[in-house]
Every structure is written in structure tokens, then in C-alpha cells.
CSV table of C-alpha atoms in Angstrom, one decimal:
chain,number,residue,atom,x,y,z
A,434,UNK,CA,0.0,0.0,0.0
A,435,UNK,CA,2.3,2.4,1.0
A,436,UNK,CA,4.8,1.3,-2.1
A,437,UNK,CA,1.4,2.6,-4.6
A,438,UNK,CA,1.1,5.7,-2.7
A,439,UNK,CA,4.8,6.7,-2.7
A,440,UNK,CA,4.3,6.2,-7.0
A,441,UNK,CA,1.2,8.3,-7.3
A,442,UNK,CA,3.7,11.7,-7.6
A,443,UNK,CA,6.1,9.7,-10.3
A,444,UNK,CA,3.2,8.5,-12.6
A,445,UNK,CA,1.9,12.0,-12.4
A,446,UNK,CA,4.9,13.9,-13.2
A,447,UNK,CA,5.0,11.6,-16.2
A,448,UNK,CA,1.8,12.3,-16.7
A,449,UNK,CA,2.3,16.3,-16.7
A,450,UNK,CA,6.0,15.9,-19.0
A,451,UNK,CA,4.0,13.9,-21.4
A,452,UNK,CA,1.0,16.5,-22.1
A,453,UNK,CA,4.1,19.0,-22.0
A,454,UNK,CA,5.5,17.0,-24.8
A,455,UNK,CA,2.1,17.2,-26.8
A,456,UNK,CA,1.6,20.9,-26.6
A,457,UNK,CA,4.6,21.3,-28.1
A,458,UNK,CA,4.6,19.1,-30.6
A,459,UNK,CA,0.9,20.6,-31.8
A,460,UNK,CA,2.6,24.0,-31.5
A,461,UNK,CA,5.2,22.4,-34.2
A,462,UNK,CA,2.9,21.4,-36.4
A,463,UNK,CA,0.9,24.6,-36.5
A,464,UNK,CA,4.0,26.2,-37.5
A,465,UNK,CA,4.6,24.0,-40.3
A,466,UNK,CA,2.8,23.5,-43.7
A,467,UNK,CA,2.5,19.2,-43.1
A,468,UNK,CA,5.9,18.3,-45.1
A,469,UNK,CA,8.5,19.5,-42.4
A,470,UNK,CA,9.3,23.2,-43.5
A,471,UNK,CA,8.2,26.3,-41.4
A,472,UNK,CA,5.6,28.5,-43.3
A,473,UNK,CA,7.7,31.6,-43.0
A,474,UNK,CA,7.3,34.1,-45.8
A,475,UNK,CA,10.0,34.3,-48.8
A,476,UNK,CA,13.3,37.1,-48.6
A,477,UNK,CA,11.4,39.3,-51.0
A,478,UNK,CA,8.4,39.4,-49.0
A,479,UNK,CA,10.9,40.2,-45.6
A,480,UNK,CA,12.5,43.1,-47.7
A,481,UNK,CA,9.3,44.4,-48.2
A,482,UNK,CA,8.5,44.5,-44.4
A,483,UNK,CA,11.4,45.5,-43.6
A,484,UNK,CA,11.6,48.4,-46.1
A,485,UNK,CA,8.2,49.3,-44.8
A,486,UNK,CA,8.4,49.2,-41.3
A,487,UNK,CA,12.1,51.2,-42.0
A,488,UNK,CA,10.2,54.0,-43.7
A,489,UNK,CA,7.3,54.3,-41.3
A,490,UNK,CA,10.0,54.5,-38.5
A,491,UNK,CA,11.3,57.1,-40.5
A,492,UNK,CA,8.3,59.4,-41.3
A,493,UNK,CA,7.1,58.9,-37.5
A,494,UNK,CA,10.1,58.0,-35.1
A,495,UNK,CA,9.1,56.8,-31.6
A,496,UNK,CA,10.4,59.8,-30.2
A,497,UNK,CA,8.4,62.6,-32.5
A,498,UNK,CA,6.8,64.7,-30.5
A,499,UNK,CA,10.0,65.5,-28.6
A,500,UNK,CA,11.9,66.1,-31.7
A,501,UNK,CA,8.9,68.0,-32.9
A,502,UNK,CA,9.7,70.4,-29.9
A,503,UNK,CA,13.5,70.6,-30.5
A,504,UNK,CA,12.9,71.9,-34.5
A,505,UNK,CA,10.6,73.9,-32.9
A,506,UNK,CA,12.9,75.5,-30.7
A,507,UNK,CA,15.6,75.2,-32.7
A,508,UNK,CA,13.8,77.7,-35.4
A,509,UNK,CA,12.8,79.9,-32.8
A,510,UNK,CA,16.0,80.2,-32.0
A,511,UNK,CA,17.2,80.9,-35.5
A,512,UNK,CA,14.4,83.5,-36.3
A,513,UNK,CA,15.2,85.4,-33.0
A,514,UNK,CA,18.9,86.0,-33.4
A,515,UNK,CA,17.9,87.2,-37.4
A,516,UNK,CA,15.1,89.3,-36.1
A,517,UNK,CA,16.8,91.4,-33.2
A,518,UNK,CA,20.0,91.7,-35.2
A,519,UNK,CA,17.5,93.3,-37.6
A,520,UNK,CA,16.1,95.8,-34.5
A,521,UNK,CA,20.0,96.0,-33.1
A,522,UNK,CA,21.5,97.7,-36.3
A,523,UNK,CA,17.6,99.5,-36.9
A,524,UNK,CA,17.2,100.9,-33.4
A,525,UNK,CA,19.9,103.6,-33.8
A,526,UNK,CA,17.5,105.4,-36.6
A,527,UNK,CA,14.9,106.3,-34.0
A,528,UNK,CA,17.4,108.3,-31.6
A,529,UNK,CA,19.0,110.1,-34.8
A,530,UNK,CA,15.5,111.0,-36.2
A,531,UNK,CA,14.5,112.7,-32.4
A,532,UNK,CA,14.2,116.7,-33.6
A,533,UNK,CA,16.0,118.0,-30.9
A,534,UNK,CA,19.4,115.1,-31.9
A,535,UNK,CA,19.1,116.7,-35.5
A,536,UNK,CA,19.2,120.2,-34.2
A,537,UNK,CA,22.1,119.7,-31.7
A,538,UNK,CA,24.3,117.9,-34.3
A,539,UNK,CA,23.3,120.6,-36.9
A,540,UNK,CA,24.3,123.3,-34.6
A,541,UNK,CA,27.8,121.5,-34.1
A,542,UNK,CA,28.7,120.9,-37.7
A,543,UNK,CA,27.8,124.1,-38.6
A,544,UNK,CA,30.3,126.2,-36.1
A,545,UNK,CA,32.6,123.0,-36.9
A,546,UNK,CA,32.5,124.5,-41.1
A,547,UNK,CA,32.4,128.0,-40.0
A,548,UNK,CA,35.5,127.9,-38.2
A,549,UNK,CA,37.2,125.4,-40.6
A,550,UNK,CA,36.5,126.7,-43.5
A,551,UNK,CA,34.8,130.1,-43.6
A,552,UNK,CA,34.6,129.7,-48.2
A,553,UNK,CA,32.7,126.9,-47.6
A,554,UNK,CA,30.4,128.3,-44.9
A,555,UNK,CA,26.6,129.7,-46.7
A,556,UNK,CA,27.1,133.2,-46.0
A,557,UNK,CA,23.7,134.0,-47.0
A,558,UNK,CA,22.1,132.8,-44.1
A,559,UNK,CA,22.9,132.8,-40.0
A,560,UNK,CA,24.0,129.7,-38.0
A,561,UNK,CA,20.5,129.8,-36.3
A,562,UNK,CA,18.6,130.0,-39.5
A,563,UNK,CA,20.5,127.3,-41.1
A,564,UNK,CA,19.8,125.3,-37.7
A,565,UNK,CA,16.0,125.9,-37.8
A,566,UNK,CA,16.2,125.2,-41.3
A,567,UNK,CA,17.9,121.4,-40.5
A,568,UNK,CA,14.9,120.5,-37.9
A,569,UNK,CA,12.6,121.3,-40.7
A,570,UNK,CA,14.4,119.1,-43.6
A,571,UNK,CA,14.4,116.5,-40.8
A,572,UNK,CA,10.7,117.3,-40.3
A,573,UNK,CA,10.1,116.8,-44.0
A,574,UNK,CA,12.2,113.6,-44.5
A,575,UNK,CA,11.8,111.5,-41.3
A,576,UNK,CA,8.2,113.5,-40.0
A,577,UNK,CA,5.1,115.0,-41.1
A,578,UNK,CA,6.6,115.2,-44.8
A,579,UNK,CA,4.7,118.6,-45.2
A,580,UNK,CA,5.5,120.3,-48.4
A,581,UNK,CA,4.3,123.8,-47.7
A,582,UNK,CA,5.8,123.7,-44.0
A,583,UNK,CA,8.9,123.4,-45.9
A,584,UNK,CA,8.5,126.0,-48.4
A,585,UNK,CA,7.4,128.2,-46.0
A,586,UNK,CA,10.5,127.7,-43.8
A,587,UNK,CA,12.7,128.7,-46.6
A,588,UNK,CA,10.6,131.8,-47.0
A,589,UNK,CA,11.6,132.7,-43.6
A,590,UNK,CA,14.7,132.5,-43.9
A,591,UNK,CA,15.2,134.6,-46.5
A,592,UNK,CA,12.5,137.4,-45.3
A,593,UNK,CA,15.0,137.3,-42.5
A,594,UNK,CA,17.9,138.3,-44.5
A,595,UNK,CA,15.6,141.2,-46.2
A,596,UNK,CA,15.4,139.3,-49.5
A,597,UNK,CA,12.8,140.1,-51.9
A,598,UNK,CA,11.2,137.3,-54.5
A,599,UNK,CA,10.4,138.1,-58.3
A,600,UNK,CA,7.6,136.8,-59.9
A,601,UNK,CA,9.5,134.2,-62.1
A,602,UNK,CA,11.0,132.3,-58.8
A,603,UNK,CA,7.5,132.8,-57.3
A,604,UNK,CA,6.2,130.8,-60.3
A,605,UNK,CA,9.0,128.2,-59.9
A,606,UNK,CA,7.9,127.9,-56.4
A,607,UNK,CA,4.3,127.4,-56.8
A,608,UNK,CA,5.2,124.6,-59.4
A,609,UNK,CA,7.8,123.0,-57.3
A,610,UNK,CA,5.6,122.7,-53.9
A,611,UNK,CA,2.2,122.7,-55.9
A,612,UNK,CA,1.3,125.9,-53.8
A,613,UNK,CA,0.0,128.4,-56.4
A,614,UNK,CA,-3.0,129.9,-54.5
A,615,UNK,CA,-1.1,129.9,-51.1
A,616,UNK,CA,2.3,131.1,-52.5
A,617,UNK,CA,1.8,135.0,-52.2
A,618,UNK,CA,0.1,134.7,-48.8
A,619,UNK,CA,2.9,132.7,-47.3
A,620,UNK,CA,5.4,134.9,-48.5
A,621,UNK,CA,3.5,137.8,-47.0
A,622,UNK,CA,3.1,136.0,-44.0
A,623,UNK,CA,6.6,135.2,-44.0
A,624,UNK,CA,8.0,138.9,-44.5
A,625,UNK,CA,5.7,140.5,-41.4
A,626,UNK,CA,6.7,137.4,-39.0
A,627,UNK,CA,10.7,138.0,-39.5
A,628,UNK,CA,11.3,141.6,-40.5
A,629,UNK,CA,10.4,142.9,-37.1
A,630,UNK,CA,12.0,140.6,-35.1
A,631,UNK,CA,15.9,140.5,-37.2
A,632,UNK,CA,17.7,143.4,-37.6
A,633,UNK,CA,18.7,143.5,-41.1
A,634,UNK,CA,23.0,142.9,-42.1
A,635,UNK,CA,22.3,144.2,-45.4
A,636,UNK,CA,20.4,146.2,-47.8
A,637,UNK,CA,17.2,144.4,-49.2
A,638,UNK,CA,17.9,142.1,-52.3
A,639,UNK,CA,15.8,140.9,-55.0
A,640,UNK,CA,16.1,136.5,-55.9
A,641,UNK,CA,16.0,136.3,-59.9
A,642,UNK,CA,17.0,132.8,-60.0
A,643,UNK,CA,16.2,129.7,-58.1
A,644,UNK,CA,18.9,129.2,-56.9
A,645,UNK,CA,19.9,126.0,-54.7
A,646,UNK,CA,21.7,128.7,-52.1
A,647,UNK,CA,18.6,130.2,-51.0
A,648,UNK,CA,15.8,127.1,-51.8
A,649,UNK,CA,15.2,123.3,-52.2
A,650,UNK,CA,15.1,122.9,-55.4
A,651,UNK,CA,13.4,120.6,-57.3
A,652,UNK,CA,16.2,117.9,-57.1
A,653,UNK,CA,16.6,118.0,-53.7
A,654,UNK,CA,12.7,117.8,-53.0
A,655,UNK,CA,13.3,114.6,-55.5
A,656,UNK,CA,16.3,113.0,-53.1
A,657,UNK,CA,14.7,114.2,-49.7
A,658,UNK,CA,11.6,112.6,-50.7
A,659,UNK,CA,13.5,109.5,-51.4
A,660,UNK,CA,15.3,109.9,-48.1
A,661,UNK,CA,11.5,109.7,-46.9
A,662,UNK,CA,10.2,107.1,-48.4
A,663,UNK,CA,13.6,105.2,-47.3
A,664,UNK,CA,13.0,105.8,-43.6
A,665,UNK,CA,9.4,104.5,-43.7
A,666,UNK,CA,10.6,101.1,-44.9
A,667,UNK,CA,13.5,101.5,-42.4
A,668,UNK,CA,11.0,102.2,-39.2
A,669,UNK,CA,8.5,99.5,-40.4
A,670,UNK,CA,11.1,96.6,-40.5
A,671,UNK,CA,12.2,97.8,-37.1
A,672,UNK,CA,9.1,97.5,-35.8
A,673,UNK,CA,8.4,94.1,-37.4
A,674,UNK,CA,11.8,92.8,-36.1
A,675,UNK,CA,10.8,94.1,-32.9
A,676,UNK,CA,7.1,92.9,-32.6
A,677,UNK,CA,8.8,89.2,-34.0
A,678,UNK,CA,11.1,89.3,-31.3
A,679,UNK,CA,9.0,90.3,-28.6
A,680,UNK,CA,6.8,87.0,-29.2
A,681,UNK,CA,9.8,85.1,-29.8
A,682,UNK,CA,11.2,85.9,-26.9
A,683,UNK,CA,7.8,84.7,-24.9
A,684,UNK,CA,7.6,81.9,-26.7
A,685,UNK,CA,11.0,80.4,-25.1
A,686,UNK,CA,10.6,81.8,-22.0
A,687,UNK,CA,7.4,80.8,-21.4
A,688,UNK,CA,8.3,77.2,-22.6
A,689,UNK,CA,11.1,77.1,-20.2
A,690,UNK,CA,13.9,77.1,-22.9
A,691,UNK,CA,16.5,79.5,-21.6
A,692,UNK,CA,18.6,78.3,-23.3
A,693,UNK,CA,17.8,78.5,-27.0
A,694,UNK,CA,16.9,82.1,-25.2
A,695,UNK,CA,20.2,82.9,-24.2
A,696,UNK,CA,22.0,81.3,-27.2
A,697,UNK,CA,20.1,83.8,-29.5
A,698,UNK,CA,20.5,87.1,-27.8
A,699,UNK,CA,24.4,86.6,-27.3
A,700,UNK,CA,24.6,85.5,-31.2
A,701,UNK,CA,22.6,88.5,-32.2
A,702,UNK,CA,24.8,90.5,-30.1
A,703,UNK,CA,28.2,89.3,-31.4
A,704,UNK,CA,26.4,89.5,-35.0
A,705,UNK,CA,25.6,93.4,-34.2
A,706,UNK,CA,28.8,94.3,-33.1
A,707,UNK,CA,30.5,92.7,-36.0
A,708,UNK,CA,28.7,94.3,-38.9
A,709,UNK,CA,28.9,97.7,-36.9
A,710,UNK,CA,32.9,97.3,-36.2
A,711,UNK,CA,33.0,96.5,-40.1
A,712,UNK,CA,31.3,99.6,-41.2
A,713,UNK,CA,33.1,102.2,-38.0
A,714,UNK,CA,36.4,100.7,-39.5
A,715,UNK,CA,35.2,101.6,-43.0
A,716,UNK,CA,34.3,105.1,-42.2
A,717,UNK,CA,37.2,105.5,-39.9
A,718,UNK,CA,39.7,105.2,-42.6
A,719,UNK,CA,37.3,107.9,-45.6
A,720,UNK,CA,34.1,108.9,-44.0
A,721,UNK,CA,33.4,110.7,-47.9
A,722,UNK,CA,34.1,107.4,-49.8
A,723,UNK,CA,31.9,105.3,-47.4
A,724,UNK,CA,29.1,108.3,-47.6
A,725,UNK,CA,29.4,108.1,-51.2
A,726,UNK,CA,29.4,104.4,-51.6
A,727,UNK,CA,26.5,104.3,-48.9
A,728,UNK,CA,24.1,107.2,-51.4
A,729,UNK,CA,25.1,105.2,-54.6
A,730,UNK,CA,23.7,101.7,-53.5
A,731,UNK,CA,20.6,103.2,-51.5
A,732,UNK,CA,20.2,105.8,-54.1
A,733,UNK,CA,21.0,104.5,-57.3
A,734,UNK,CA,19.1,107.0,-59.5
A,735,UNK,CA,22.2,109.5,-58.5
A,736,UNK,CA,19.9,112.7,-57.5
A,737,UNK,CA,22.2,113.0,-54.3
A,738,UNK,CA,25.0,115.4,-54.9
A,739,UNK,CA,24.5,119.0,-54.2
A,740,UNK,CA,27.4,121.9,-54.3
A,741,UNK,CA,28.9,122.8,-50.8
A,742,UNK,CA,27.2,126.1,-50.8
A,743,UNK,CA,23.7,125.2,-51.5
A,744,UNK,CA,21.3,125.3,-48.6
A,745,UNK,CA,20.7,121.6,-48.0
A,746,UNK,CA,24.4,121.4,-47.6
A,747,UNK,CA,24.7,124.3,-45.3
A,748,UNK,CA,21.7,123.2,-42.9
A,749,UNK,CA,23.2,119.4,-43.2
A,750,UNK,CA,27.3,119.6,-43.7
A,751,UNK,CA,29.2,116.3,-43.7
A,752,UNK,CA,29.9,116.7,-40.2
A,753,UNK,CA,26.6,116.4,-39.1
A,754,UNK,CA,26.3,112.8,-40.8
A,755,UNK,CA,29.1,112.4,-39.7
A,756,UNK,CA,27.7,112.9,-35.7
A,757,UNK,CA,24.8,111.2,-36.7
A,758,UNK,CA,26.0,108.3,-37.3
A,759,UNK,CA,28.3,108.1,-34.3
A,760,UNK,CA,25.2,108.8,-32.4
A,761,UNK,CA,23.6,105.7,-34.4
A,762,UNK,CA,26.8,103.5,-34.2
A,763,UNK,CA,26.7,103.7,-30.3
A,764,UNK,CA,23.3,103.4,-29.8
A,765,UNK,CA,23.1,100.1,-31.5
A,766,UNK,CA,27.1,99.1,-29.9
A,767,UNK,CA,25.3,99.7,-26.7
A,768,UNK,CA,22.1,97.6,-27.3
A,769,UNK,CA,23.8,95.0,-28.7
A,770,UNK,CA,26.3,94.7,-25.6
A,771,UNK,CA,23.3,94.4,-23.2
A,772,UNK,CA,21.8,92.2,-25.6
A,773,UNK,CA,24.8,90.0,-25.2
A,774,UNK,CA,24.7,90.4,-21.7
A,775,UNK,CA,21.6,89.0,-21.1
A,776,UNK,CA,22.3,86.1,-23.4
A,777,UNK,CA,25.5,85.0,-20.9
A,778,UNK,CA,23.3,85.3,-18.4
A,779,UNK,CA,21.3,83.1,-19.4
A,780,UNK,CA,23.2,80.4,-20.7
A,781,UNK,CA,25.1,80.5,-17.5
A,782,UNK,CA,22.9,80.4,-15.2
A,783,UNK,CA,21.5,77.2,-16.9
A,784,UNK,CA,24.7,75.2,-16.8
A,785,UNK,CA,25.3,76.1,-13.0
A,786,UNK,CA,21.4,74.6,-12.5
């Protein structure tokens, strides 16, 4: 009795390896096609799969939403540094078109030429007038663009000095500014507002010509309008770049990327000083030939050169682009460098974290 209970366990273990050995055996043959060989598919048919699954891994990698993010970023990061490099070199244009800049850096240049050269200096007008007469050609060309405003300022100027105005440079006038009803009233005007506040250098004079040393002519009106139209494409890409940075720079802050942050501000930086060292070193050596070269690509139609004595000359000398655009220069330098600044900031205090 006890010898058939003690192999009970072995018959059953045989028992449970013997259905183990069937199972397997029906696992065989569902693998197999009856005549011994496995029912797997052909090469071409596992290059196909292969090629397929290899291109759908491609098109949609397991980790795509995460690289999704990083382009993302990435691109942001790209379009920032462009676009504030943009507003960098732009922003300078806003301090030099501030009336009271133009008038101080007029005043300079002027006494600068007077004392300098005294037979290049427009003796037919006074240091203030030609000064007044610089915030208005900046008025025209950067402001209100106001035609009669101008005319009227040049008026002015020469009632101040006691000079009279013949009919046929009355008629040139009207035709020029497109003022033939208001041209006699504004000179009238202009006569009682100045003649009893200027004492008078010299005898009264009569203008028979229209000439460039007492008015804007025609060709200047042509180039200052130009100038104009120049500095409103100028202000609206700075205030693109700007708006385009602005949400740029929310974007990756916001989304807790400091670093694509700080990466583009410092390479916007580094760009802006670069281009601006290029173009101080290139003035530095002949501010004329870089003016020059600067008027003939922006102003290829060549209506930009004036004699030294006429009056757009006089009001704005050299000099006073020459102040300008140091005033520009450092203006952007100084941007830029903070720029910079912030960038490093950044980028460091990410790898300390």
C-alpha cells in the first residue's frame, strides 16, 4: 500500500511531462505547412516588411513629439537672433531722427565749417537760421513730410535776411511745392513774422534765379523725398523685427527654454557688433568714400549730390552725418552689448542649474 502511494507523484509527473510534450509538438505542427518546413514568408516578401516598417519609422520616429519640440525650438532660436539683429542695427535710426538730436548735431557741424573753412560756410544765411532750417528738412524727411511747411521755412529764412522774390522764382515755387494759391500769402506771412524781429546785415535784395543757395530745389525735393520714403521702410522693418522678437522671446521663456533664449540674444549680439565694427572701420579710414558708396547703393538714381554752398548742404554739412551716425553707431554698440549680456546670463545660469 504504501509502495502505490509513494508512486502516485512519479506517474503523475510523467503524466504532466508527457502533455508538456504534446503541446509542443501541436505548437510544431501549426508552425509547419505538413511536409516538415516552417511557413515563413520568402526574402522578398521580408524586404518588403522591412523596407516598410524602416520608412514608417522614418516618417514617425518613436520619439516625434519630442523632436517636434526641439525643431521647434531650434527655429525659434534661429528666427530670434535674425530678427533682433535686424532691431539691433535698426534701433539707432529712431534716436538720430529725435528733432531735438538733429538740431544739436546741426548746430555743431555748422560752427565746426564755420571755423574750418569760412569759403565753404553759406554766407547768405545765420547759424540759427540754417539750424531751424535742418529741424525742418528733418521734419520733411523723417516727419510730417509737409510740403508747404517746408516751403514756408525757406521763406523765412530769406524774409530774415531782407530778400525780396520776383515773380519768375515765385512761379518756380508754386510749381515746385504745388502751392500756387497759397504762394503769395505765405510769402506775406513770412515777411511780417521775421522783418520785425531781425535786424537786417544788409540792404534788401531781390532773388531772380532759383537758386539751390537760397531754396530746395526741385532735385533735392526729389532725393529728400526718397530719403522719406527710405526711412518709412526702415521704421516698419524695425518695428516688425521688434514685434517678432518680442513674441519670440515669450515663446521660449514661457516654454522654459533658456537656453535657445540665451543662445540667441548673445549670437545677435556678437552679430551686431560685428557688422557695426565693419562699417566704423570703413568710415574711420574715408568717411566721404563710405558716404558716397552708402548714397550710390541706396540711391541708385544719382539725384544725391549738391554743391557745398547750397542750402541743403549748409543746414546738413558732412559733419553732421558724420555725428549722426556716431550717435547711431553707439546706440546700436550699446544695445547690442546688453543684448549680449543678457544672453550670458542666461546660458550661464542654466549650466550652473
Amino acid at each position: 500500500m504504501a509502495d502505490d502511494q509513494r508512486m502516485q507523484p512519479d506517474e503523475r509527473a510523467e503524466e504532466r511531462t508527457e502533455e508538456r510534450v504534446e503541446q509542443v509538438t501541436e505548437q510544431v505542427a501549426e508552425h509547419t505547412n505538413g511536409h516538415g518546413t516552417e511557413r515563413f514568408p520568402d526574402s522578398t516578401q521580408q524586404t518588403e516588411r522591412a523596407t516598410e516598417k524602416t520608412e514608417h519609422t522614418s516618417k514617425f520616429p518613436a520619439s516625434h513629439p519630442k523632436t517636434a519640440r526641439i525643431y521647434l525650438f531650434k527655429t525659434a532660436h534661429i528666427l530670434l537672433s535674425i530678427s533682433l539683429c535686424i532691431f539691433l542695427l535698426t534701433c539707432g535710426l529712431f534716436v538720430c531722427m529725435n528733432p531735438h538730436v538733429t538740431r544739436a548735431c546741426s548746430r555743431a557741424s555748422i560752427e565746426k565749417v564755420a571755423a574750418k573753412d569760412a569759403i565753404q560756410h553759406n554766407r547768405m544765411f545765420t547759424q540759427y537760421e540754417l539750424v531751424y532750417m535742418a529741424g525742418e528738412l528733418r521734419d520733411y524727411s523723417f516727419g510730417a513730410h509737409n510740403k508747404k511747411r517746408l516751403l514756408y521755412a525757406q521763406l523765412k529764412i530769406n524774409a530774415a535776411q531782407g530778400r525780396n522774390i520776383n515773380a519768375k522764382v515765385r512761379s518756380a515755387l508754386a510749381d515746385t511745392y504745388n502751392t500756387h494759391k497759397a504762394i503769395k500769402s505765405m510769402i506775406k506771412h513770412a515777411n511780417a513774422s521775421f522783418r520785425k524781429h531781425t535786424i537786417m546785415q544788409q540792404a534788401p535784395a531781390t532773388i531772380t534765379k532759383f537758386d539751390e543757395r537760397f531754396f530746395i530745389t526741385q532735385a533735392a525735393l526729389t532725393h529728400l523725398d526718397d530719403v522719406y520714403a527710405l526711412g518709412v521702410i526702415a521704421r516698419n522693418v524695425s518695428i516688425a523685427s521688434a514685434v517678432v522678437s518680442l513674441a519670440l522671446v515669450a515663446l521660449l521663456f514661457f516654454m522654459n527654454q533658456r537656453v535657445y533664449l540665451g543662445r540667441a540674444l548673445k549670437h545677435a549680439g556678437i552679430v551686431t557688433l560685428v557688422l557695426l565694427a565693419c562699417g566704423i572701420l570703413a568710415s574711420l579710414f574715408n568717411f566721404t568714400d563710405f558716404f558716397t558708396q552708402f548714397h550710390e547703393v541706396l540711391f541708385p538714381q544719382g539725384n544725391w549730390s549738391f554743391s557745398a554752398d547750397s542750402l541743403l548742404i549748409s543746414a546738413l554739412p558732412e559733419a553732421f552725418w558724420q555725428k549722426l551716425a556716431l550717435i547711431w553707431g553707439t546706440t546700436s554698440a550699446l544695445s547690442a552689448i546688453v543684448c549680449f549680456l543678457l544672453g550670458f546670463a542666461l546660458t550661464r545660469r542654466r549650466k550652473q542649474l
